[in-house]
Tab-separated table of C-alpha atoms in Angstrom:
chain	number	residue	atom	x	y	z
X	1	UNK	CA	100.963	-49.489	-55.933
X	2	UNK	CA	99.039	-49.992	-52.666
X	3	UNK	CA	98.890	-47.692	-49.630
X	4	UNK	CA	101.508	-49.678	-47.735
X	5	UNK	CA	103.971	-49.272	-50.578
X	6	UNK	CA	103.402	-45.520	-50.843
X	7	UNK	CA	103.779	-44.871	-47.113
X	8	UNK	CA	106.363	-42.169	-46.494
X	9	UNK	CA	109.048	-42.777	-43.893
X	10	UNK	CA	109.356	-39.640	-41.780
X	11	UNK	CA	112.947	-38.854	-40.686
X	12	UNK	CA	113.506	-39.002	-36.918
X	13	UNK	CA	114.655	-35.366	-36.969
X	14	UNK	CA	111.043	-34.344	-37.588
X	15	UNK	CA	109.758	-36.286	-34.578
X	16	UNK	CA	109.737	-35.236	-30.940
X	17	UNK	CA	112.054	-37.592	-28.989
X	18	UNK	CA	109.614	-37.514	-26.050
X	19	UNK	CA	106.293	-38.277	-27.759
X	20	UNK	CA	107.701	-39.659	-31.052
X	21	UNK	CA	105.008	-37.625	-32.823
X	22	UNK	CA	105.599	-35.095	-35.582
X	23	UNK	CA	106.942	-31.767	-34.351
X	24	UNK	CA	104.116	-29.221	-34.410
X	25	UNK	CA	105.638	-26.435	-32.296
X	26	UNK	CA	109.376	-27.212	-32.069
X	27	UNK	CA	111.558	-25.812	-29.288
X	28	UNK	CA	115.337	-26.219	-29.555
X	29	UNK	CA	117.178	-26.268	-26.234
X	30	UNK	CA	120.724	-25.105	-25.586
X	31	UNK	CA	121.840	-28.719	-25.951
X	32	UNK	CA	120.805	-28.553	-29.611
X	33	UNK	CA	118.005	-31.090	-29.124
X	34	UNK	CA	114.585	-30.136	-30.504
X	35	UNK	CA	111.343	-31.084	-28.757
X	36	UNK	CA	107.688	-30.317	-29.289
X	37	UNK	CA	106.572	-27.528	-26.936
X	38	UNK	CA	103.538	-29.460	-25.654
X	39	UNK	CA	105.733	-32.462	-24.819
X	40	UNK	CA	108.157	-30.267	-22.870
X	41	UNK	CA	105.243	-28.760	-20.942
X	42	UNK	CA	103.800	-32.185	-20.085
X	43	UNK	CA	107.251	-33.434	-19.091
X	44	UNK	CA	107.782	-30.471	-16.757
X	45	UNK	CA	104.476	-31.220	-15.038
X	46	UNK	CA	105.590	-34.817	-14.490
X	47	UNK	CA	108.839	-33.820	-12.770
X	48	UNK	CA	107.495	-33.450	-9.262
X	49	UNK	CA	110.733	-33.080	-7.329
X	50	UNK	CA	112.514	-29.713	-7.248
X	51	UNK	CA	115.974	-31.257	-7.390
X	52	UNK	CA	115.034	-33.400	-10.403
X	53	UNK	CA	113.747	-30.406	-12.340
X	54	UNK	CA	116.761	-28.259	-11.478
X	55	UNK	CA	119.146	-31.091	-12.378
X	56	UNK	CA	117.612	-31.462	-15.832
X	57	UNK	CA	117.306	-27.740	-16.551
X	58	UNK	CA	120.699	-26.878	-15.089
X	59	UNK	CA	121.686	-23.308	-15.901
X	60	UNK	CA	119.771	-23.215	-19.177
X	61	UNK	CA	118.421	-19.661	-19.217
X	62	UNK	CA	116.923	-20.366	-22.616
X	63	UNK	CA	114.667	-23.077	-21.212
X	64	UNK	CA	113.810	-20.956	-18.166
X	65	UNK	CA	112.844	-18.203	-20.602
X	66	UNK	CA	110.636	-20.690	-22.472
X	67	UNK	CA	108.848	-21.594	-19.230
X	68	UNK	CA	108.253	-17.902	-18.479
X	69	UNK	CA	106.798	-17.445	-21.959
X	70	UNK	CA	104.438	-20.356	-21.326
X	71	UNK	CA	103.154	-18.581	-18.203
X	72	UNK	CA	102.544	-15.366	-20.146
X	73	UNK	CA	100.908	-17.062	-23.127
X	74	UNK	CA	97.116	-16.695	-23.209
X	75	UNK	CA	96.621	-20.156	-24.701
X	76	UNK	CA	98.648	-21.677	-21.860
X	77	UNK	CA	96.614	-19.867	-19.206
X	78	UNK	CA	93.438	-21.271	-20.730
X	79	UNK	CA	94.887	-24.790	-20.560
X	80	UNK	CA	94.895	-26.271	-17.044
X	81	UNK	CA	97.603	-28.832	-17.736
X	82	UNK	CA	99.970	-26.374	-19.394
X	83	UNK	CA	99.529	-23.543	-16.889
X	84	UNK	CA	99.880	-25.921	-13.958
X	85	UNK	CA	103.119	-27.286	-15.409
X	86	UNK	CA	104.605	-23.842	-15.986
X	87	UNK	CA	103.698	-22.376	-12.591
X	88	UNK	CA	104.927	-25.491	-10.772
X	89	UNK	CA	108.177	-25.337	-12.726
X	90	UNK	CA	108.786	-21.698	-11.767
X	91	UNK	CA	107.924	-22.490	-8.155
X	92	UNK	CA	110.358	-25.408	-8.081
X	93	UNK	CA	113.157	-23.421	-9.698
X	94	UNK	CA	112.679	-20.483	-7.330
X	95	UNK	CA	113.242	-22.775	-4.347
X	96	UNK	CA	116.988	-22.754	-5.034
X	97	UNK	CA	118.924	-19.534	-4.399
X	98	UNK	CA	121.174	-20.170	-7.391
X	99	UNK	CA	118.208	-20.019	-9.766
X	100	UNK	CA	116.541	-16.835	-8.554
X	101	UNK	CA	118.707	-14.331	-10.411
X	102	UNK	CA	118.272	-16.240	-13.658
X	103	UNK	CA	114.510	-16.320	-13.177
X	104	UNK	CA	114.361	-12.564	-12.653
X	105	UNK	CA	116.602	-11.932	-15.678
X	106	UNK	CA	114.401	-14.157	-17.827
X	107	UNK	CA	111.302	-12.148	-16.941
X	108	UNK	CA	109.713	-14.395	-14.322
X	109	UNK	CA	108.339	-11.407	-12.382
X	110	UNK	CA	106.541	-10.108	-15.469
X	111	UNK	CA	105.288	-13.585	-16.301
X	112	UNK	CA	103.899	-14.194	-12.827
X	113	UNK	CA	102.208	-10.783	-12.672
X	114	UNK	CA	100.606	-11.453	-16.057
X	115	UNK	CA	99.358	-14.808	-14.801
X	116	UNK	CA	98.024	-13.389	-11.511
X	117	UNK	CA	96.268	-10.610	-13.410
X	118	UNK	CA	94.409	-13.186	-15.483
X	119	UNK	CA	93.572	-15.133	-12.347
X	120	UNK	CA	92.189	-11.952	-10.806
X	121	UNK	CA	89.916	-11.625	-13.828
X	122	UNK	CA	88.297	-14.913	-12.928
X	123	UNK	CA	90.430	-17.652	-14.463
X	124	UNK	CA	92.614	-20.267	-12.795
X	125	UNK	CA	92.345	-18.748	-9.336
X	126	UNK	CA	93.374	-22.139	-7.906
X	127	UNK	CA	96.978	-21.550	-8.984
X	128	UNK	CA	97.179	-17.908	-7.935
X	129	UNK	CA	98.412	-18.754	-4.396
X	130	UNK	CA	101.307	-20.793	-5.804
X	131	UNK	CA	102.149	-18.040	-8.290
X	132	UNK	CA	102.138	-15.403	-5.546
X	133	UNK	CA	104.258	-17.559	-3.244
X	134	UNK	CA	106.771	-17.903	-6.078
X	135	UNK	CA	106.743	-14.150	-6.608
X	136	UNK	CA	107.471	-13.575	-2.924
X	137	UNK	CA	110.476	-15.912	-3.043
X	138	UNK	CA	111.993	-13.826	-5.842
X	139	UNK	CA	111.656	-10.618	-3.829
X	140	UNK	CA	114.682	-11.515	-1.708
X	141	UNK	CA	116.628	-10.022	-4.618
X	142	UNK	CA	116.772	-6.275	-5.166
X	143	UNK	CA	116.452	-6.968	-8.881
X	144	UNK	CA	113.246	-8.864	-8.148
X	145	UNK	CA	111.800	-5.955	-6.179
X	146	UNK	CA	112.766	-3.496	-8.894
X	147	UNK	CA	111.193	-5.683	-11.585
X	148	UNK	CA	107.924	-5.727	-9.652
X	149	UNK	CA	107.925	-1.986	-8.970
X	150	UNK	CA	108.767	-1.238	-12.596
X	151	UNK	CA	106.001	-3.469	-13.962
X	152	UNK	CA	103.298	-1.212	-15.359
X	153	UNK	CA	100.498	-3.095	-13.555
X	154	UNK	CA	102.443	-4.909	-10.848
X	155	UNK	CA	101.354	-3.011	-7.747
X	156	UNK	CA	97.768	-2.517	-8.958
X	157	UNK	CA	97.430	-6.250	-9.617
X	158	UNK	CA	98.540	-7.082	-6.073
X	159	UNK	CA	96.193	-4.482	-4.564
X	160	UNK	CA	93.273	-6.180	-6.331
X	161	UNK	CA	94.270	-9.474	-4.700
X	162	UNK	CA	94.280	-8.054	-1.147
X	163	UNK	CA	90.596	-8.638	-0.507
X	164	UNK	CA	89.696	-11.989	-2.047
X	165	UNK	CA	86.694	-13.422	-0.231
X	166	UNK	CA	87.095	-16.767	-1.977
X	167	UNK	CA	90.817	-17.151	-1.346
X	168	UNK	CA	92.342	-16.137	1.977
X	169	UNK	CA	95.733	-17.497	0.949
X	170	UNK	CA	95.863	-15.002	-1.929
X	171	UNK	CA	94.930	-12.163	0.415
X	172	UNK	CA	97.672	-13.048	2.878
X	173	UNK	CA	100.295	-13.341	0.130
X	174	UNK	CA	99.262	-10.039	-1.447
X	175	UNK	CA	99.505	-8.227	1.891
X	176	UNK	CA	102.905	-9.785	2.579
X	177	UNK	CA	104.309	-8.837	-0.826
X	178	UNK	CA	102.974	-5.276	-0.617
X	179	UNK	CA	104.521	-4.929	2.843
X	180	UNK	CA	107.937	-5.814	1.422
X	181	UNK	CA	107.664	-3.484	-1.564
X	182	UNK	CA	105.994	-0.554	0.193
X	183	UNK	CA	108.624	-0.632	2.926
X	184	UNK	CA	111.419	-0.013	0.416
X	185	UNK	CA	109.861	2.037	-2.382
X	186	UNK	CA	108.043	5.332	-1.960
X	187	UNK	CA	106.757	5.087	-5.522
X	188	UNK	CA	105.166	1.726	-4.703
X	189	UNK	CA	103.392	3.251	-1.699
X	190	UNK	CA	101.985	6.030	-3.859
X	191	UNK	CA	100.746	3.612	-6.506
X	192	UNK	CA	99.258	1.252	-3.912
X	193	UNK	CA	97.381	4.048	-2.153
X	194	UNK	CA	96.186	5.392	-5.491
X	195	UNK	CA	94.958	1.911	-6.428
X	196	UNK	CA	92.830	1.731	-3.276
X	197	UNK	CA	94.914	-0.437	-0.984
X	198	UNK	CA	93.673	1.351	2.159
X	199	UNK	CA	90.025	0.514	1.507
X	200	UNK	CA	90.982	-3.036	0.487
X	201	UNK	CA	92.807	-3.513	3.787
X	202	UNK	CA	89.852	-2.154	5.761
X	203	UNK	CA	87.490	-4.545	3.964
X	204	UNK	CA	89.890	-7.376	4.729
X	205	UNK	CA	89.998	-6.491	8.433
X	206	UNK	CA	86.193	-6.547	8.571
X	207	UNK	CA	86.006	-9.944	6.885
X	208	UNK	CA	86.185	-13.441	8.357
X	209	UNK	CA	89.839	-13.915	7.386
X	210	UNK	CA	92.268	-15.537	9.797
X	211	UNK	CA	94.156	-13.866	12.624
X	212	UNK	CA	97.488	-14.128	10.809
X	213	UNK	CA	96.132	-12.347	7.740
X	214	UNK	CA	94.546	-9.609	9.850
X	215	UNK	CA	97.796	-9.072	11.733
X	216	UNK	CA	99.676	-8.605	8.457
X	217	UNK	CA	96.964	-6.248	7.193
X	218	UNK	CA	97.239	-4.078	10.325
X	219	UNK	CA	101.024	-3.966	9.978
X	220	UNK	CA	100.739	-2.839	6.351
X	221	UNK	CA	98.203	-0.157	7.294
X	222	UNK	CA	100.508	1.075	10.036
X	223	UNK	CA	103.447	1.119	7.619
X	224	UNK	CA	101.548	3.092	4.985
X	225	UNK	CA	100.254	5.611	7.503
X	226	UNK	CA	103.644	6.155	9.151
X	227	UNK	CA	105.457	6.508	5.839
X	228	UNK	CA	102.770	8.868	4.564
X	229	UNK	CA	103.110	11.014	7.703
X	230	UNK	CA	106.909	11.144	7.376
X	231	UNK	CA	106.738	12.106	3.722
X	232	UNK	CA	104.068	14.750	4.399
X	233	UNK	CA	106.244	16.394	7.055
X	234	UNK	CA	109.156	16.583	4.623
X	235	UNK	CA	107.129	18.470	2.026
């Protein structure tokens, strides 16, 4: 019996309907259809329009959760194509108000902070601005703010991004996010000050950053000082 005669026919259920290859890391969606994780990630990166992505995903919290897990996965962060797909997907989904609550519930805040933290450590800094912009969009929700404040390293991670010589966009986003959180949460102010935000802001003001970024930095400094004075008088 030759090789052609002994060839095994692989059932279609074991193949990814996108790539038609064998399933290596299967992911079953709420529709019941199973895909290979890498194929889903590549497909997400190919869907460039926000409305197209949202139309396909619909209200599938399970798939949103899968995307968040991709962001948090170390192997994904080390893979440009995968991490780009996941961050772009979260950014697109967060553009619609109807998706924001689902994103927060699925752990998007934690996922984004994890990603930014790894960027801060020297990897994939090119996507940090997009990740931070996505984070800011989710802070219109109280649940989003609370998720950030309650993250064990959330505030500290943002403080480290305040003075980024190589990325002014990250600095501006970090200052903007901290302004939102520190305005509403006394605990966030304490953590930020303890993490060195005051010195980071002073370094930023002495740098060659743009006027808009410096204006935001001054406003945050003023906020922290005024809140600190008010709280000191109440003691």
